[in-house]
Amino acid sequence: MTQFDQMHSGELYLPTEPDILYEQLNCQDLLYDFNHTRPSQRKKREELLKIMFNELGENVYIKPPLNANRGGHFYKIGNNVYINYNLTMVDDTRITIGSHTMIGPNVTLIAGTHPLETQLRKEGYQYNLPVSIGENSWLGANVTVLQGVTIGNNVVVGANSLVTKDIPDNTLVMGSPAKIVTNLD
């Protein structure tokens, strides 16, 4: 199994392998270009997003700055998605954002993490678990979503929430850790 395969397997791997670092630098160069566009350069932004993101739907708006490890290379974004400024993506494996979803400012999506064992961390190992956000959902400002979490369809995540476990469809959650407040119709 290659290091690239291990990135998506949930197994430990070393992100410092030369091929992985080379790919990451290329993605970050594209992010740099995207983040340094003028607001009037909307067409250039759209072109850069199409290069950066693995699957990008129609009518997707991402307001710079955008921060990421892989520059959206492992992302799937649906149609009619709005992402406010300063989205941070620890996107070392797949992240999915469903259609008609809104993401507030300063949101962090974390697909990569490190082992609890001190020696493995010291050696630089990490592992990744995918993050998935369903359709017609809204993540408020300053939300953090941890690795391995699936957020269902029609979910609202209140501002400043920390999402540590899966969230079912049609719910309002908030808090740290996020808890279900009510069901939505």
mmCIF file of C-alpha atoms in Angstrom, residues 103-107 138-144 156-163 172-176 178:
data_model
loop_
_atom_site.group_PDB
_atom_site.id
_atom_site.type_symbol
_atom_site.label_atom_id
_atom_site.label_comp_id
_atom_site.label_asym_id
_atom_site.label_seq_id
_atom_site.Cartn_x
_atom_site.Cartn_y
_atom_site.Cartn_z
ATOM 1 C CA ILE A 103 -20.718 27.565 5.909
ATOM 2 C CA GLY A 104 -20.154 30.590 8.138
ATOM 3 C CA PRO A 105 -16.917 32.489 8.733
ATOM 4 C CA ASN A 106 -13.988 30.905 10.574
ATOM 5 C CA VAL A 107 -15.208 27.312 10.267
ATOM 6 C CA TRP A 138 -25.806 25.429 7.750
ATOM 7 C CA LEU A 139 -22.680 25.626 9.885
ATOM 8 C CA GLY A 140 -22.590 28.877 11.858
ATOM 9 C CA ALA A 141 -19.530 31.005 12.551
ATOM 10 C CA ASN A 142 -16.541 29.429 14.311
ATOM 11 C CA VAL A 143 -17.802 25.836 14.100
ATOM 12 C CA THR A 144 -15.210 23.043 14.298
ATOM 13 C CA VAL A 156 -28.109 23.645 11.606
ATOM 14 C CA VAL A 157 -24.948 23.805 13.720
ATOM 15 C CA GLY A 158 -24.948 26.830 16.037
ATOM 16 C CA ALA A 159 -22.031 29.251 16.170
ATOM 17 C CA ASN A 160 -18.969 28.260 18.219
ATOM 18 C CA SER A 161 -19.965 24.585 18.309
ATOM 19 C CA LEU A 162 -17.525 21.666 18.407
ATOM 20 C CA VAL A 163 -18.925 18.692 16.472
ATOM 21 C CA LEU A 172 -30.374 21.878 15.415
ATOM 22 C CA VAL A 173 -27.203 21.264 17.407
ATOM 23 C CA MET A 174 -24.994 23.571 19.411
ATOM 24 C CA GLY A 175 -22.433 23.630 22.162
ATOM 25 C CA SER A 176 -19.039 22.198 22.920
ATOM 26 C CA ALA A 178 -22.430 19.896 20.101
#
